[in-house]
CSV table of C-alpha atoms in Angstrom, one decimal:
chain,number,residue,atom,x,y,z
E,844,UNK,CA,-0.9,-40.1,13.9
E,845,UNK,CA,-3.2,-37.6,15.7
E,846,UNK,CA,-0.2,-35.6,16.8
E,847,UNK,CA,1.0,-35.4,13.1
E,848,UNK,CA,-2.5,-34.2,12.0
E,849,UNK,CA,-2.5,-31.5,14.7
E,850,UNK,CA,1.0,-30.4,13.7
E,851,UNK,CA,-0.1,-30.1,10.0
E,852,UNK,CA,-3.2,-28.1,10.9
E,853,UNK,CA,-1.0,-25.8,13.1
E,854,UNK,CA,1.5,-25.2,10.3
E,855,UNK,CA,-1.4,-24.5,7.8
E,856,UNK,CA,-2.9,-22.0,10.3
E,857,UNK,CA,0.4,-20.2,10.6
E,858,UNK,CA,0.8,-20.0,6.7
E,859,UNK,CA,-2.7,-18.7,6.3
E,860,UNK,CA,-2.1,-16.0,8.9
E,861,UNK,CA,1.2,-15.1,7.4
E,862,UNK,CA,-0.3,-14.8,3.9
E,863,UNK,CA,-3.2,-12.7,5.2
E,864,UNK,CA,-0.8,-10.5,7.1
E,865,UNK,CA,1.1,-9.8,3.8
E,866,UNK,CA,-1.9,-8.4,2.0
E,867,UNK,CA,-2.1,-4.6,1.5
E,868,UNK,CA,-5.1,-2.7,2.9
E,869,UNK,CA,-6.7,-0.6,0.2
E,870,UNK,CA,-8.7,2.6,0.6
E,871,UNK,CA,-9.7,5.4,-1.6
E,872,UNK,CA,-11.1,8.9,-1.5
E,873,UNK,CA,-12.5,11.0,-4.3
E,874,UNK,CA,-14.2,14.3,-5.2
E,875,UNK,CA,-17.9,13.6,-4.4
E,876,UNK,CA,-19.1,16.2,-6.9
E,877,UNK,CA,-17.0,15.0,-9.8
E,878,UNK,CA,-18.7,13.1,-12.6
E,879,UNK,CA,-16.6,9.9,-13.1
E,880,UNK,CA,-18.7,8.8,-16.0
E,881,UNK,CA,-16.9,11.5,-18.1
E,882,UNK,CA,-13.6,9.7,-17.7
E,883,UNK,CA,-13.1,7.4,-20.7
E,884,UNK,CA,-9.4,7.8,-21.7
E,885,UNK,CA,-6.2,8.0,-19.7
E,886,UNK,CA,-2.5,8.4,-20.0
E,887,UNK,CA,0.5,8.4,-17.6
E,888,UNK,CA,1.5,11.8,-16.2
E,889,UNK,CA,3.9,13.6,-18.7
E,890,UNK,CA,6.7,13.8,-16.0
E,891,UNK,CA,6.6,10.0,-15.6
E,892,UNK,CA,4.4,7.3,-14.3
E,893,UNK,CA,5.5,7.6,-10.7
E,894,UNK,CA,7.9,8.4,-7.9
E,895,UNK,CA,9.4,6.6,-4.9
E,896,UNK,CA,9.9,8.4,-1.6
E,897,UNK,CA,12.0,6.7,1.1
E,898,UNK,CA,12.2,7.7,4.8
E,899,UNK,CA,14.4,5.0,6.1
E,900,UNK,CA,18.0,6.3,6.1
E,901,UNK,CA,20.1,9.0,4.4
E,902,UNK,CA,21.8,6.4,2.2
E,903,UNK,CA,18.6,5.2,0.6
E,904,UNK,CA,18.4,5.7,-3.2
E,905,UNK,CA,14.8,5.9,-4.3
E,906,UNK,CA,15.8,5.5,-8.0
E,907,UNK,CA,17.1,1.9,-7.2
E,908,UNK,CA,13.7,1.0,-5.7
E,909,UNK,CA,11.8,2.7,-8.5
E,910,UNK,CA,13.7,0.7,-11.2
E,911,UNK,CA,12.9,-2.5,-9.3
E,912,UNK,CA,9.2,-2.0,-8.7
E,913,UNK,CA,8.0,0.2,-11.6
E,914,UNK,CA,8.1,-2.8,-14.1
E,915,UNK,CA,5.5,-4.4,-11.9
E,916,UNK,CA,3.4,-1.3,-11.0
E,917,UNK,CA,3.0,0.1,-14.6
E,918,UNK,CA,1.7,-3.1,-16.3
E,919,UNK,CA,-0.6,-3.8,-13.3
E,920,UNK,CA,-2.2,-0.3,-13.5
E,921,UNK,CA,-2.5,-0.6,-17.3
E,922,UNK,CA,-4.2,-4.0,-17.0
E,923,UNK,CA,-6.6,-3.0,-14.3
E,924,UNK,CA,-7.6,0.3,-15.9
E,925,UNK,CA,-8.2,-1.5,-19.2
E,926,UNK,CA,-10.3,-4.1,-17.5
E,927,UNK,CA,-12.4,-1.3,-15.9
E,928,UNK,CA,-13.1,0.1,-19.3
E,929,UNK,CA,-10.7,3.0,-19.5
E,930,UNK,CA,-8.8,3.4,-22.7
E,931,UNK,CA,-5.1,4.3,-22.7
E,932,UNK,CA,-4.2,6.9,-25.4
E,933,UNK,CA,-0.7,7.6,-26.7
E,934,UNK,CA,-1.3,11.1,-28.1
E,935,UNK,CA,-3.8,13.8,-27.6
E,936,UNK,CA,-5.3,15.0,-24.3
E,937,UNK,CA,-6.7,12.2,-22.2
E,938,UNK,CA,-9.7,12.6,-19.8
E,939,UNK,CA,-7.3,11.8,-16.9
E,940,UNK,CA,-3.7,11.5,-16.1
E,941,UNK,CA,-2.4,8.7,-13.8
E,942,UNK,CA,0.5,9.0,-11.4
E,943,UNK,CA,1.7,6.7,-8.6
E,944,UNK,CA,3.8,7.2,-5.5
E,945,UNK,CA,5.5,4.6,-3.4
E,946,UNK,CA,6.3,5.6,0.2
E,947,UNK,CA,8.5,3.5,2.4
E,948,UNK,CA,9.0,4.4,6.1
E,949,UNK,CA,10.3,2.8,9.2
E,950,UNK,CA,8.2,2.6,12.3
E,951,UNK,CA,8.4,1.0,15.7
E,952,UNK,CA,6.1,-0.2,18.5
E,953,UNK,CA,7.1,-0.7,22.1
E,954,UNK,CA,5.5,-2.0,25.2
E,955,UNK,CA,6.7,-1.5,28.8
E,956,UNK,CA,6.1,-3.7,31.8
E,957,UNK,CA,3.0,-2.5,33.5
E,958,UNK,CA,1.9,0.0,30.9
E,959,UNK,CA,-1.7,-1.4,30.9
E,960,UNK,CA,-2.0,-1.3,34.7
E,961,UNK,CA,-3.6,1.6,36.5
E,962,UNK,CA,-1.1,3.7,38.4
E,963,UNK,CA,-3.0,3.5,41.7
E,964,UNK,CA,-1.8,1.7,44.8
E,965,UNK,CA,-5.3,0.4,45.6
E,966,UNK,CA,-4.6,-2.5,43.2
E,967,UNK,CA,-1.9,-3.8,45.5
E,968,UNK,CA,0.8,-3.5,43.0
E,969,UNK,CA,4.0,-2.0,44.4
E,970,UNK,CA,5.6,0.9,42.5
E,971,UNK,CA,8.4,-0.2,40.1
E,972,UNK,CA,10.4,1.2,37.3
E,973,UNK,CA,8.9,0.4,33.9
E,974,UNK,CA,11.2,-1.5,31.6
E,975,UNK,CA,10.7,-2.1,27.9
E,976,UNK,CA,9.4,-5.6,27.4
E,977,UNK,CA,8.7,-5.5,23.6
E,978,UNK,CA,10.4,-3.5,20.8
E,979,UNK,CA,9.5,-4.0,17.2
E,980,UNK,CA,10.9,-2.2,14.2
E,981,UNK,CA,9.0,-2.6,10.9
E,982,UNK,CA,9.1,-1.2,7.4
E,983,UNK,CA,5.8,0.2,6.2
E,984,UNK,CA,5.0,0.7,2.5
E,985,UNK,CA,2.3,2.5,0.7
E,986,UNK,CA,1.3,2.6,-3.0
E,987,UNK,CA,-0.6,5.7,-3.8
E,988,UNK,CA,-2.4,6.0,-7.1
E,989,UNK,CA,-3.7,9.5,-8.2
E,990,UNK,CA,-6.2,10.2,-11.0
E,991,UNK,CA,-6.0,13.8,-12.2
E,992,UNK,CA,-8.8,15.2,-14.3
E,993,UNK,CA,-7.4,17.1,-17.3
E,994,UNK,CA,-10.5,19.3,-17.4
E,995,UNK,CA,-10.5,20.1,-13.7
E,996,UNK,CA,-6.7,20.0,-13.5
E,997,UNK,CA,-6.6,18.5,-10.0
E,998,UNK,CA,-6.7,15.1,-8.3
E,999,UNK,CA,-10.2,13.8,-8.4
E,1000,UNK,CA,-9.4,10.3,-7.0
E,1001,UNK,CA,-6.7,9.0,-4.7
E,1002,UNK,CA,-6.3,5.3,-3.8
E,1003,UNK,CA,-3.9,4.1,-1.1
E,1004,UNK,CA,-2.8,0.5,-0.6
E,1005,UNK,CA,-0.5,0.1,2.4
E,1006,UNK,CA,0.9,-2.5,4.7
E,1007,UNK,CA,4.0,-3.8,6.5
E,1008,UNK,CA,6.6,-5.0,4.0
E,1009,UNK,CA,8.9,-6.9,6.4
E,1010,UNK,CA,6.7,-10.0,5.8
E,1011,UNK,CA,7.7,-10.1,2.1
E,1012,UNK,CA,10.1,-13.0,1.5
E,1013,UNK,CA,11.1,-12.6,-2.1
E,1014,UNK,CA,10.6,-10.6,-5.3
E,1015,UNK,CA,7.8,-12.9,-6.6
E,1016,UNK,CA,5.8,-12.4,-3.4
E,1017,UNK,CA,6.4,-8.6,-3.6
E,1018,UNK,CA,5.2,-8.4,-7.2
E,1019,UNK,CA,2.1,-10.4,-6.4
E,1020,UNK,CA,1.3,-8.2,-3.5
E,1021,UNK,CA,1.7,-5.1,-5.7
E,1022,UNK,CA,-0.5,-6.5,-8.4
E,1023,UNK,CA,-3.2,-7.4,-5.8
E,1024,UNK,CA,-2.9,-3.9,-4.3
E,1025,UNK,CA,-3.4,-2.2,-7.6
E,1026,UNK,CA,-6.4,-4.4,-8.4
E,1027,UNK,CA,-8.0,-3.6,-5.1
E,1028,UNK,CA,-7.4,0.1,-5.7
E,1029,UNK,CA,-8.7,0.3,-9.2
E,1030,UNK,CA,-11.9,-1.5,-8.1
E,1031,UNK,CA,-12.6,1.5,-5.9
E,1032,UNK,CA,-12.8,4.0,-8.8
E,1033,UNK,CA,-16.4,5.2,-9.1
E,1034,UNK,CA,-18.0,4.5,-12.5
């Protein structure tokens, strides 16, 4: 019975770590001198709500990805901005325009045998040829949200939510992660 309890606790620990690893890290930067209290209304950028940029392979089609994720991003941004007190307008000039970017890249990390050892013989380690002991390829994604002041006509706030997307198991998990990332970003808009 005790072995079963230990196994269950171990499985739960793995699930908690896996869920935590799938969370996006959010950060933001903004124009320190800009008066964010003047921003009351908003609209999507006239050229469209967003763009997808892929740096994985030459066969990638960003339009396919955009059609798949935009139905999650757009309502999430609209909901979070509304909850923060910003009013979306359909006509006229808003105080700010909103535009998103999704970037997907591929990265890798390697380790070689002995890379953390000093290269001096005083340690008693004979010289040897380093060999790769670990090689990990991972897809990395970032959701960038820009707020452009229509009065200043430049980006006054940029939020970036990023993380490894290889841990995503299905569309529902991806959509949940996007909504949480948008929520975390919009919270960082100064008011």
